[in-house]
């Protein structure tokens, strides 16, 4: 093949309140890498996303432990406006999964801080599935954050 994808660059997370959403991801351990709240998007950007017109405010975030890894691009859409994902039990959610170290401590910490969790920490059985534990949290606009710890050497 004459071309190939090198690696995941960033994932866009829609936000209705940029500051609130950035604070949520900072609580998960992300840091602001590039603050683009005041950047005016050129006219061609809408076409890239299949929109007639697009304008937004953004912040690129990364994990300090993985400085060259994929980033989160937190976007507050100014035009068109993004809507939060309803937590109605019927709408298919957007999900971003992160592999974590010490899922039990992550669960206790986020619960203590009042982060909205989608349920209890699950330790799937049988253990030969390779999952130590997994739980979900909901960001301010309804994106589900799956936090999962795998047994050493497990990739899935």
PDB file of N, CA and C in Angstrom, residues 34-138:
ATOM      1  N   UNK A  34      -2.336  22.827  24.384  1.00  0.00           N
ATOM      2  CA  UNK A  34      -2.466  23.939  23.443  1.00  0.00           C
ATOM      3  C   UNK A  34      -3.853  24.549  23.621  1.00  0.00           C
ATOM      4  N   UNK A  35      -3.889  25.767  24.123  1.00  0.00           N
ATOM      5  CA  UNK A  35      -5.150  26.467  24.363  1.00  0.00           C
ATOM      6  C   UNK A  35      -5.498  27.293  23.127  1.00  0.00           C
ATOM      7  N   UNK A  36      -6.568  26.889  22.450  1.00  0.00           N
ATOM      8  CA  UNK A  36      -6.972  27.543  21.203  1.00  0.00           C
ATOM      9  C   UNK A  36      -8.383  28.124  21.327  1.00  0.00           C
ATOM     10  N   UNK A  37      -8.696  28.657  22.505  1.00  0.00           N
ATOM     11  CA  UNK A  37     -10.036  29.209  22.751  1.00  0.00           C
ATOM     12  C   UNK A  37     -10.345  30.408  21.868  1.00  0.00           C
ATOM     13  N   UNK A  38      -9.329  31.167  21.498  1.00  0.00           N
ATOM     14  CA  UNK A  38      -9.554  32.408  20.748  1.00  0.00           C
ATOM     15  C   UNK A  38      -9.159  32.327  19.276  1.00  0.00           C
ATOM     16  N   UNK A  39      -8.907  31.137  18.774  1.00  0.00           N
ATOM     17  CA  UNK A  39      -8.515  30.958  17.373  1.00  0.00           C
ATOM     18  C   UNK A  39      -9.766  30.980  16.492  1.00  0.00           C
ATOM     19  N   UNK A  40      -9.750  31.816  15.448  1.00  0.00           N
ATOM     20  CA  UNK A  40     -10.861  31.840  14.487  1.00  0.00           C
ATOM     21  C   UNK A  40     -10.577  30.791  13.427  1.00  0.00           C
ATOM     22  N   UNK A  41     -11.528  29.877  13.231  1.00  0.00           N
ATOM     23  CA  UNK A  41     -11.347  28.801  12.275  1.00  0.00           C
ATOM     24  C   UNK A  41     -11.466  29.317  10.850  1.00  0.00           C
ATOM     25  N   UNK A  42     -10.562  28.909   9.958  1.00  0.00           N
ATOM     26  CA  UNK A  42     -10.684  29.279   8.545  1.00  0.00           C
ATOM     27  C   UNK A  42     -11.934  28.649   7.924  1.00  0.00           C
ATOM     28  N   UNK A  43     -12.401  29.200   6.822  1.00  0.00           N
ATOM     29  CA  UNK A  43     -13.642  28.763   6.173  1.00  0.00           C
ATOM     30  C   UNK A  43     -13.616  27.285   5.780  1.00  0.00           C
ATOM     31  N   UNK A  44     -12.453  26.725   5.433  1.00  0.00           N
ATOM     32  CA  UNK A  44     -12.409  25.339   4.956  1.00  0.00           C
ATOM     33  C   UNK A  44     -12.705  24.308   6.046  1.00  0.00           C
ATOM     34  N   UNK A  45     -12.636  24.691   7.316  1.00  0.00           N
ATOM     35  CA  UNK A  45     -12.788  23.729   8.409  1.00  0.00           C
ATOM     36  C   UNK A  45     -14.161  23.055   8.368  1.00  0.00           C
ATOM     37  N   UNK A  46     -15.215  23.813   8.115  1.00  0.00           N
ATOM     38  CA  UNK A  46     -16.550  23.226   8.052  1.00  0.00           C
ATOM     39  C   UNK A  46     -16.617  22.071   7.073  1.00  0.00           C
ATOM     40  N   UNK A  47     -16.020  22.236   5.888  1.00  0.00           N
ATOM     41  CA  UNK A  47     -16.040  21.197   4.870  1.00  0.00           C
ATOM     42  C   UNK A  47     -15.354  19.917   5.310  1.00  0.00           C
ATOM     43  N   UNK A  48     -14.297  20.028   6.102  1.00  0.00           N
ATOM     44  CA  UNK A  48     -13.600  18.842   6.603  1.00  0.00           C
ATOM     45  C   UNK A  48     -14.554  17.985   7.430  1.00  0.00           C
ATOM     46  N   UNK A  49     -15.441  18.650   8.186  1.00  0.00           N
ATOM     47  CA  UNK A  49     -16.369  17.944   9.071  1.00  0.00           C
ATOM     48  C   UNK A  49     -17.732  17.701   8.425  1.00  0.00           C
ATOM     49  N   UNK A  50     -17.853  17.994   7.127  1.00  0.00           N
ATOM     50  CA  UNK A  50     -19.118  17.789   6.437  1.00  0.00           C
ATOM     51  C   UNK A  50     -20.174  18.822   6.782  1.00  0.00           C
ATOM     52  N   UNK A  51     -19.735  19.994   7.221  1.00  0.00           N
ATOM     53  CA  UNK A  51     -20.647  21.071   7.589  1.00  0.00           C
ATOM     54  C   UNK A  51     -20.499  22.237   6.622  1.00  0.00           C
ATOM     55  N   UNK A  52     -21.578  22.972   6.423  1.00  0.00           N
ATOM     56  CA  UNK A  52     -21.505  24.160   5.568  1.00  0.00           C
ATOM     57  C   UNK A  52     -20.651  25.244   6.213  1.00  0.00           C
ATOM     58  N   UNK A  53     -20.732  25.349   7.526  1.00  0.00           N
ATOM     59  CA  UNK A  53     -19.972  26.350   8.261  1.00  0.00           C
ATOM     60  C   UNK A  53     -19.666  25.802   9.643  1.00  0.00           C
ATOM     61  N   UNK A  54     -18.487  26.075  10.160  1.00  0.00           N
ATOM     62  CA  UNK A  54     -18.118  25.607  11.501  1.00  0.00           C
ATOM     63  C   UNK A  54     -17.242  26.640  12.187  1.00  0.00           C
ATOM     64  N   UNK A  55     -17.513  26.821  13.458  1.00  0.00           N
ATOM     65  CA  UNK A  55     -16.708  27.710  14.286  1.00  0.00           C
ATOM     66  C   UNK A  55     -16.747  27.164  15.705  1.00  0.00           C
ATOM     67  N   UNK A  56     -15.614  27.224  16.375  1.00  0.00           N
ATOM     68  CA  UNK A  56     -15.584  26.697  17.732  1.00  0.00           C
ATOM     69  C   UNK A  56     -14.403  27.213  18.524  1.00  0.00           C
ATOM     70  N   UNK A  57     -14.375  26.813  19.763  1.00  0.00           N
ATOM     71  CA  UNK A  57     -13.288  27.124  20.680  1.00  0.00           C
ATOM     72  C   UNK A  57     -12.715  25.794  21.146  1.00  0.00           C
ATOM     73  N   UNK A  58     -11.385  25.702  21.240  1.00  0.00           N
ATOM     74  CA  UNK A  58     -10.823  24.404  21.572  1.00  0.00           C
ATOM     75  C   UNK A  58      -9.618  24.448  22.478  1.00  0.00           C
ATOM     76  N   UNK A  59      -9.383  23.307  23.109  1.00  0.00           N
ATOM     77  CA  UNK A  59      -8.211  23.101  23.952  1.00  0.00           C
ATOM     78  C   UNK A  59      -7.714  21.680  23.676  1.00  0.00           C
ATOM     79  N   UNK A  60      -6.453  21.552  23.296  1.00  0.00           N
ATOM     80  CA  UNK A  60      -5.828  20.237  23.136  1.00  0.00           C
ATOM     81  C   UNK A  60      -5.235  19.828  24.484  1.00  0.00           C
ATOM     82  N   UNK A  61      -5.511  18.584  24.887  1.00  0.00           N
ATOM     83  CA  UNK A  61      -5.023  18.083  26.166  1.00  0.00           C
ATOM     84  C   UNK A  61      -4.296  16.760  25.942  1.00  0.00           C
ATOM     85  N   UNK A  62      -3.336  16.495  26.800  1.00  0.00           N
ATOM     86  CA  UNK A  62      -2.650  15.203  26.745  1.00  0.00           C
ATOM     87  C   UNK A  62      -2.356  14.721  28.152  1.00  0.00           C
ATOM     88  N   UNK A  63      -1.880  13.503  28.227  1.00  0.00           N
ATOM     89  CA  UNK A  63      -1.488  12.931  29.507  1.00  0.00           C
ATOM     90  C   UNK A  63      -0.003  13.175  29.729  1.00  0.00           C
ATOM     91  N   UNK A  64       0.400  13.738  30.865  1.00  0.00           N
ATOM     92  CA  UNK A  64       1.816  13.958  31.132  1.00  0.00           C
ATOM     93  C   UNK A  64       2.634  12.672  31.037  1.00  0.00           C
ATOM     94  N   UNK A  65       2.039  11.521  31.378  1.00  0.00           N
ATOM     95  CA  UNK A  65       2.749  10.250  31.324  1.00  0.00           C
ATOM     96  C   UNK A  65       2.937   9.739  29.899  1.00  0.00           C
ATOM     97  N   UNK A  66       2.242  10.355  28.930  1.00  0.00           N
ATOM     98  CA  UNK A  66       2.314   9.924  27.524  1.00  0.00           C
ATOM     99  C   UNK A  66       2.377  11.160  26.625  1.00  0.00           C
ATOM    100  N   UNK A  67       3.448  11.959  26.747  1.00  0.00           N
ATOM    101  CA  UNK A  67       3.503  13.245  26.052  1.00  0.00           C
ATOM    102  C   UNK A  67       3.411  13.154  24.528  1.00  0.00           C
ATOM    103  N   UNK A  68       3.852  12.057  23.929  1.00  0.00           N
ATOM    104  CA  UNK A  68       3.762  11.909  22.479  1.00  0.00           C
ATOM    105  C   UNK A  68       2.530  11.141  22.035  1.00  0.00           C
ATOM    106  N   UNK A  69       1.704  10.752  22.999  1.00  0.00           N
ATOM    107  CA  UNK A  69       0.522   9.942  22.694  1.00  0.00           C
ATOM    108  C   UNK A  69      -0.628  10.766  22.158  1.00  0.00           C
ATOM    109  N   UNK A  70      -1.741  10.101  21.891  1.00  0.00           N
ATOM    110  CA  UNK A  70      -2.904  10.799  21.346  1.00  0.00           C
ATOM    111  C   UNK A  70      -3.416  11.867  22.306  1.00  0.00           C
ATOM    112  N   UNK A  71      -4.038  12.874  21.726  1.00  0.00           N
ATOM    113  CA  UNK A  71      -4.556  14.002  22.497  1.00  0.00           C
ATOM    114  C   UNK A  71      -6.074  13.985  22.481  1.00  0.00           C
ATOM    115  N   UNK A  72      -6.651  14.697  23.441  1.00  0.00           N
ATOM    116  CA  UNK A  72      -8.067  15.020  23.412  1.00  0.00           C
ATOM    117  C   UNK A  72      -8.185  16.438  22.896  1.00  0.00           C
ATOM    118  N   UNK A  73      -9.068  16.640  21.934  1.00  0.00           N
ATOM    119  CA  UNK A  73      -9.347  17.969  21.400  1.00  0.00           C
ATOM    120  C   UNK A  73     -10.725  18.349  21.918  1.00  0.00           C
ATOM    121  N   UNK A  74     -10.755  19.104  23.002  1.00  0.00           N
ATOM    122  CA  UNK A  74     -12.014  19.503  23.612  1.00  0.00           C
ATOM    123  C   UNK A  74     -12.545  20.696  22.814  1.00  0.00           C
ATOM    124  N   UNK A  75     -13.715  20.523  22.188  1.00  0.00           N
ATOM    125  CA  UNK A  75     -14.285  21.571  21.331  1.00  0.00           C
ATOM    126  C   UNK A  75     -15.635  22.026  21.846  1.00  0.00           C
ATOM    127  N   UNK A  76     -15.743  23.320  22.069  1.00  0.00           N
ATOM    128  CA  UNK A  76     -17.041  23.945  22.315  1.00  0.00           C
ATOM    129  C   UNK A  76     -17.481  24.520  20.975  1.00  0.00           C
ATOM    130  N   UNK A  77     -18.490  23.897  20.403  1.00  0.00           N
ATOM    131  CA  UNK A  77     -18.974  24.316  19.090  1.00  0.00           C
ATOM    132  C   UNK A  77     -19.793  25.598  19.233  1.00  0.00           C
ATOM    133  N   UNK A  78     -19.343  26.640  18.515  1.00  0.00           N
ATOM    134  CA  UNK A  78     -20.055  27.910  18.493  1.00  0.00           C
ATOM    135  C   UNK A  78     -21.087  27.887  17.365  1.00  0.00           C
ATOM    136  N   UNK A  79     -20.682  27.313  16.233  1.00  0.00           N
ATOM    137  CA  UNK A  79     -21.581  27.173  15.083  1.00  0.00           C
ATOM    138  C   UNK A  79     -21.225  25.931  14.291  1.00  0.00           C
ATOM    139  N   UNK A  80     -22.082  24.949  14.205  1.00  0.00           N
ATOM    140  CA  UNK A  80     -23.354  24.810  14.924  1.00  0.00           C
ATOM    141  C   UNK A  80     -23.102  24.455  16.380  1.00  0.00           C
ATOM    142  N   UNK A  81     -24.123  24.630  17.193  1.00  0.00           N
ATOM    143  CA  UNK A  81     -24.021  24.313  18.625  1.00  0.00           C
ATOM    144  C   UNK A  81     -24.104  22.805  18.829  1.00  0.00           C
ATOM    145  N   UNK A  82     -23.308  22.297  19.748  1.00  0.00           N
ATOM    146  CA  UNK A  82     -23.381  20.877  20.122  1.00  0.00           C
ATOM    147  C   UNK A  82     -24.378  20.729  21.264  1.00  0.00           C
ATOM    148  N   UNK A  83     -25.054  19.606  21.273  1.00  0.00           N
ATOM    149  CA  UNK A  83     -26.004  19.301  22.338  1.00  0.00           C
ATOM    150  C   UNK A  83     -25.405  18.218  23.229  1.00  0.00           C
ATOM    151  N   UNK A  84     -25.679  18.277  24.531  1.00  0.00           N
ATOM    152  CA  UNK A  84     -25.214  17.199  25.410  1.00  0.00           C
ATOM    153  C   UNK A  84     -25.872  15.876  25.021  1.00  0.00           C
ATOM    154  N   UNK A  85     -25.233  14.782  25.349  1.00  0.00           N
ATOM    155  CA  UNK A  85     -25.783  13.448  25.095  1.00  0.00           C
ATOM    156  C   UNK A  85     -26.729  13.132  26.255  1.00  0.00           C
ATOM    157  N   UNK A  86     -27.997  12.854  25.960  1.00  0.00           N
ATOM    158  CA  UNK A  86     -28.921  12.578  27.067  1.00  0.00           C
ATOM    159  C   UNK A  86     -28.565  11.283  27.792  1.00  0.00           C
ATOM    160  N   UNK A  87     -28.682  11.323  29.106  1.00  0.00           N
ATOM    161  CA  UNK A  87     -28.457  10.128  29.929  1.00  0.00           C
ATOM    162  C   UNK A  87     -29.817   9.517  30.234  1.00  0.00           C
ATOM    163  N   UNK A  88     -30.491   9.085  29.172  1.00  0.00           N
ATOM    164  CA  UNK A  88     -31.865   8.614  29.314  1.00  0.00           C
ATOM    165  C   UNK A  88     -31.995   7.097  29.292  1.00  0.00           C
ATOM    166  N   UNK A  89     -30.869   6.397  29.172  1.00  0.00           N
ATOM    167  CA  UNK A  89     -30.921   4.949  29.137  1.00  0.00           C
ATOM    168  C   UNK A  89     -31.344   4.374  27.799  1.00  0.00           C
ATOM    169  N   UNK A  90     -31.594   5.251  26.800  1.00  0.00           N
ATOM    170  CA  UNK A  90     -32.029   4.796  25.483  1.00  0.00           C
ATOM    171  C   UNK A  90     -31.126   5.313  24.361  1.00  0.00           C
ATOM    172  N   UNK A  91     -30.394   6.393  24.613  1.00  0.00           N
ATOM    173  CA  UNK A  91     -29.536   6.998  23.598  1.00  0.00           C
ATOM    174  C   UNK A  91     -28.164   6.330  23.631  1.00  0.00           C
ATOM    175  N   UNK A  92     -27.681   5.899  22.473  1.00  0.00           N
ATOM    176  CA  UNK A  92     -26.365   5.275  22.401  1.00  0.00           C
ATOM    177  C   UNK A  92     -25.314   6.328  22.772  1.00  0.00           C
ATOM    178  N   UNK A  93     -24.458   6.017  23.742  1.00  0.00           N
ATOM    179  CA  UNK A  93     -23.483   7.011  24.200  1.00  0.00           C
ATOM    180  C   UNK A  93     -22.242   7.063  23.313  1.00  0.00           C
ATOM    181  N   UNK A  94     -21.506   8.151  23.426  1.00  0.00           N
ATOM    182  CA  UNK A  94     -20.142   8.212  22.916  1.00  0.00           C
ATOM    183  C   UNK A  94     -19.272   7.707  24.060  1.00  0.00           C
ATOM    184  N   UNK A  95     -18.256   6.913  23.737  1.00  0.00           N
ATOM    185  CA  UNK A  95     -17.420   6.308  24.776  1.00  0.00           C
ATOM    186  C   UNK A  95     -15.952   6.482  24.407  1.00  0.00           C
ATOM    187  N   UNK A  96     -15.168   6.890  25.390  1.00  0.00           N
ATOM    188  CA  UNK A  96     -13.714   6.922  25.253  1.00  0.00           C
ATOM    189  C   UNK A  96     -13.171   6.045  26.368  1.00  0.00           C
ATOM    190  N   UNK A  97     -12.343   5.074  26.031  1.00  0.00           N
ATOM    191  CA  UNK A  97     -11.797   4.155  27.033  1.00  0.00           C
ATOM    192  C   UNK A  97     -10.330   4.478  27.292  1.00  0.00           C
ATOM    193  N   UNK A  98      -9.973   4.476  28.561  1.00  0.00           N
ATOM    194  CA  UNK A  98      -8.591   4.685  28.975  1.00  0.00           C
ATOM    195  C   UNK A  98      -8.149   3.514  29.832  1.00  0.00           C
ATOM    196  N   UNK A  99      -6.975   3.002  29.516  1.00  0.00           N
ATOM    197  CA  UNK A  99      -6.366   1.964  30.347  1.00  0.00           C
ATOM    198  C   UNK A  99      -5.727   2.671  31.534  1.00  0.00           C
ATOM    199  N   UNK A 100      -6.003   2.185  32.740  1.00  0.00           N
ATOM    200  CA  UNK A 100      -5.502   2.844  33.938  1.00  0.00           C
ATOM    201  C   UNK A 100      -4.654   1.892  34.771  1.00  0.00           C
ATOM    202  N   UNK A 101      -3.881   2.488  35.627  1.00  0.00           N
ATOM    203  CA  UNK A 101      -3.108   1.760  36.625  1.00  0.00           C
ATOM    204  C   UNK A 101      -3.858   1.938  37.943  1.00  0.00           C
ATOM    205  N   UNK A 102      -4.181   0.851  38.618  1.00  0.00           N
ATOM    206  CA  UNK A 102      -4.889   0.844  39.895  1.00  0.00           C
ATOM    207  C   UNK A 102      -6.320   1.381  39.757  1.00  0.00           C
ATOM    208  N   UNK A 103      -7.150   0.617  39.061  1.00  0.00           N
ATOM    209  CA  UNK A 103      -8.539   0.999  38.806  1.00  0.00           C
ATOM    210  C   UNK A 103      -9.336   1.161  40.104  1.00  0.00           C
ATOM    211  N   UNK A 104      -8.988   0.401  41.143  1.00  0.00           N
ATOM    212  CA  UNK A 104      -9.702   0.505  42.415  1.00  0.00           C
ATOM    213  C   UNK A 104      -9.499   1.880  43.041  1.00  0.00           C
ATOM    214  N   UNK A 105      -8.260   2.376  43.013  1.00  0.00           N
ATOM    215  CA  UNK A 105      -7.979   3.714  43.547  1.00  0.00           C
ATOM    216  C   UNK A 105      -8.607   4.799  42.673  1.00  0.00           C
ATOM    217  N   UNK A 106      -8.594   4.601  41.344  1.00  0.00           N
ATOM    218  CA  UNK A 106      -9.239   5.565  40.441  1.00  0.00           C
ATOM    219  C   UNK A 106     -10.717   5.682  40.771  1.00  0.00           C
ATOM    220  N   UNK A 107     -11.359   4.546  40.972  1.00  0.00           N
ATOM    221  CA  UNK A 107     -12.790   4.531  41.302  1.00  0.00           C
ATOM    222  C   UNK A 107     -13.061   5.291  42.606  1.00  0.00           C
ATOM    223  N   UNK A 108     -12.303   4.965  43.650  1.00  0.00           N
ATOM    224  CA  UNK A 108     -12.500   5.626  44.947  1.00  0.00           C
ATOM    225  C   UNK A 108     -12.252   7.130  44.850  1.00  0.00           C
ATOM    226  N   UNK A 109     -11.201   7.529  44.117  1.00  0.00           N
ATOM    227  CA  UNK A 109     -10.847   8.942  44.001  1.00  0.00           C
ATOM    228  C   UNK A 109     -11.927   9.733  43.264  1.00  0.00           C
ATOM    229  N   UNK A 110     -12.375   9.224  42.126  1.00  0.00           N
ATOM    230  CA  UNK A 110     -13.384   9.967  41.356  1.00  0.00           C
ATOM    231  C   UNK A 110     -14.716  10.017  42.100  1.00  0.00           C
ATOM    232  N   UNK A 111     -15.070   8.948  42.770  1.00  0.00           N
ATOM    233  CA  UNK A 111     -16.305   8.921  43.561  1.00  0.00           C
ATOM    234  C   UNK A 111     -16.211   9.946  44.692  1.00  0.00           C
ATOM    235  N   UNK A 112     -15.051   9.989  45.369  1.00  0.00           N
ATOM    236  CA  UNK A 112     -14.835  10.942  46.463  1.00  0.00           C
ATOM    237  C   UNK A 112     -14.948  12.383  45.977  1.00  0.00           C
ATOM    238  N   UNK A 113     -14.477  12.633  44.744  1.00  0.00           N
ATOM    239  CA  UNK A 113     -14.506  13.995  44.192  1.00  0.00           C
ATOM    240  C   UNK A 113     -15.866  14.390  43.628  1.00  0.00           C
ATOM    241  N   UNK A 114     -16.809  13.467  43.636  1.00  0.00           N
ATOM    242  CA  UNK A 114     -18.149  13.795  43.150  1.00  0.00           C
ATOM    243  C   UNK A 114     -18.307  13.697  41.647  1.00  0.00           C
ATOM    244  N   UNK A 115     -17.356  13.059  40.960  1.00  0.00           N
ATOM    245  CA  UNK A 115     -17.488  12.837  39.516  1.00  0.00           C
ATOM    246  C   UNK A 115     -18.651  11.862  39.304  1.00  0.00           C
ATOM    247  N   UNK A 116     -19.532  12.151  38.352  1.00  0.00           N
ATOM    248  CA  UNK A 116     -20.682  11.283  38.091  1.00  0.00           C
ATOM    249  C   UNK A 116     -20.211   9.962  37.484  1.00  0.00           C
ATOM    250  N   UNK A 117     -20.483   8.887  38.193  1.00  0.00           N
ATOM    251  CA  UNK A 117     -20.133   7.546  37.726  1.00  0.00           C
ATOM    252  C   UNK A 117     -21.381   6.882  37.148  1.00  0.00           C
ATOM    253  N   UNK A 118     -21.167   5.971  36.192  1.00  0.00           N
ATOM    254  CA  UNK A 118     -22.304   5.314  35.559  1.00  0.00           C
ATOM    255  C   UNK A 118     -22.752   4.079  36.337  1.00  0.00           C
ATOM    256  N   UNK A 119     -21.973   3.653  37.304  1.00  0.00           N
ATOM    257  CA  UNK A 119     -22.297   2.479  38.100  1.00  0.00           C
ATOM    258  C   UNK A 119     -21.121   2.119  38.973  1.00  0.00           C
ATOM    259  N   UNK A 120     -21.191   0.929  39.530  1.00  0.00           N
ATOM    260  CA  UNK A 120     -20.140   0.444  40.422  1.00  0.00           C
ATOM    261  C   UNK A 120     -18.955  -0.093  39.623  1.00  0.00           C
ATOM    262  N   UNK A 121     -17.825  -0.228  40.283  1.00  0.00           N
ATOM    263  CA  UNK A 121     -16.651  -0.888  39.723  1.00  0.00           C
ATOM    264  C   UNK A 121     -16.987  -2.359  39.520  1.00  0.00           C
ATOM    265  N   UNK A 122     -16.705  -2.883  38.322  1.00  0.00           N
ATOM    266  CA  UNK A 122     -16.987  -4.276  37.998  1.00  0.00           C
ATOM    267  C   UNK A 122     -15.660  -5.019  37.876  1.00  0.00           C
ATOM    268  N   UNK A 123     -15.604  -6.189  38.492  1.00  0.00           N
ATOM    269  CA  UNK A 123     -14.450  -7.076  38.377  1.00  0.00           C
ATOM    270  C   UNK A 123     -14.938  -8.336  37.662  1.00  0.00           C
ATOM    271  N   UNK A 124     -14.892  -8.327  36.326  1.00  0.00           N
ATOM    272  CA  UNK A 124     -15.478  -9.428  35.552  1.00  0.00           C
ATOM    273  C   UNK A 124     -14.899 -10.787  35.917  1.00  0.00           C
ATOM    274  N   UNK A 125     -15.776 -11.757  35.924  1.00  0.00           N
ATOM    275  CA  UNK A 125     -15.380 -13.143  36.166  1.00  0.00           C
ATOM    276  C   UNK A 125     -15.723 -13.935  34.915  1.00  0.00           C
ATOM    277  N   UNK A 126     -15.012 -14.887  34.475  1.00  0.00           N
ATOM    278  CA  UNK A 126     -13.804 -15.387  35.134  1.00  0.00           C
ATOM    279  C   UNK A 126     -12.623 -14.441  34.925  1.00  0.00           C
ATOM    280  N   UNK A 127     -11.658 -14.549  35.809  1.00  0.00           N
ATOM    281  CA  UNK A 127     -10.472 -13.692  35.764  1.00  0.00           C
ATOM    282  C   UNK A 127      -9.656 -13.920  34.494  1.00  0.00           C
ATOM    283  N   UNK A 128      -9.866 -15.043  33.810  1.00  0.00           N
ATOM    284  CA  UNK A 128      -9.087 -15.304  32.597  1.00  0.00           C
ATOM    285  C   UNK A 128      -9.483 -14.376  31.446  1.00  0.00           C
ATOM    286  N   UNK A 129     -10.474 -13.514  31.659  1.00  0.00           N
ATOM    287  CA  UNK A 129     -10.802 -12.488  30.654  1.00  0.00           C
ATOM    288  C   UNK A 129      -9.691 -11.442  30.568  1.00  0.00           C
ATOM    289  N   UNK A 130      -8.875 -11.361  31.610  1.00  0.00           N
ATOM    290  CA  UNK A 130      -7.760 -10.421  31.607  1.00  0.00           C
ATOM    291  C   UNK A 130      -8.091  -9.048  32.155  1.00  0.00           C
ATOM    292  N   UNK A 131      -9.317  -8.845  32.624  1.00  0.00           N
ATOM    293  CA  UNK A 131      -9.734  -7.545  33.149  1.00  0.00           C
ATOM    294  C   UNK A 131      -9.667  -7.574  34.672  1.00  0.00           C
ATOM    295  N   UNK A 132      -8.890  -6.655  35.238  1.00  0.00           N
ATOM    296  CA  UNK A 132      -8.818  -6.517  36.691  1.00  0.00           C
ATOM    297  C   UNK A 132     -10.082  -5.830  37.190  1.00  0.00           C
ATOM    298  N   UNK A 133     -10.457  -4.734  36.524  1.00  0.00           N
ATOM    299  CA  UNK A 133     -11.652  -3.990  36.902  1.00  0.00           C
ATOM    300  C   UNK A 133     -11.953  -2.924  35.872  1.00  0.00           C
ATOM    301  N   UNK A 134     -13.221  -2.502  35.837  1.00  0.00           N
ATOM    302  CA  UNK A 134     -13.653  -1.496  34.874  1.00  0.00           C
ATOM    303  C   UNK A 134     -14.863  -0.749  35.438  1.00  0.00           C
ATOM    304  N   UNK A 135     -14.920   0.557  35.160  1.00  0.00           N
ATOM    305  CA  UNK A 135     -16.093   1.353  35.519  1.00  0.00           C
ATOM    306  C   UNK A 135     -16.193   2.523  34.561  1.00  0.00           C
ATOM    307  N   UNK A 136     -17.323   3.196  34.603  1.00  0.00           N
ATOM    308  CA  UNK A 136     -17.550   4.332  33.724  1.00  0.00           C
ATOM    309  C   UNK A 136     -17.828   5.596  34.513  1.00  0.00           C
ATOM    310  N   UNK A 137     -17.455   6.719  33.921  1.00  0.00           N
ATOM    311  CA  UNK A 137     -17.776   8.045  34.451  1.00  0.00           C
ATOM    312  C   UNK A 137     -18.372   8.845  33.300  1.00  0.00           C
ATOM    313  N   UNK A 138     -19.149   9.843  33.650  1.00  0.00           N
ATOM    314  CA  UNK A 138     -19.809  10.652  32.632  1.00  0.00           C
ATOM    315  C   UNK A 138     -19.192  12.053  32.649  1.00  0.00           C
TER     316      UNK A 138
END
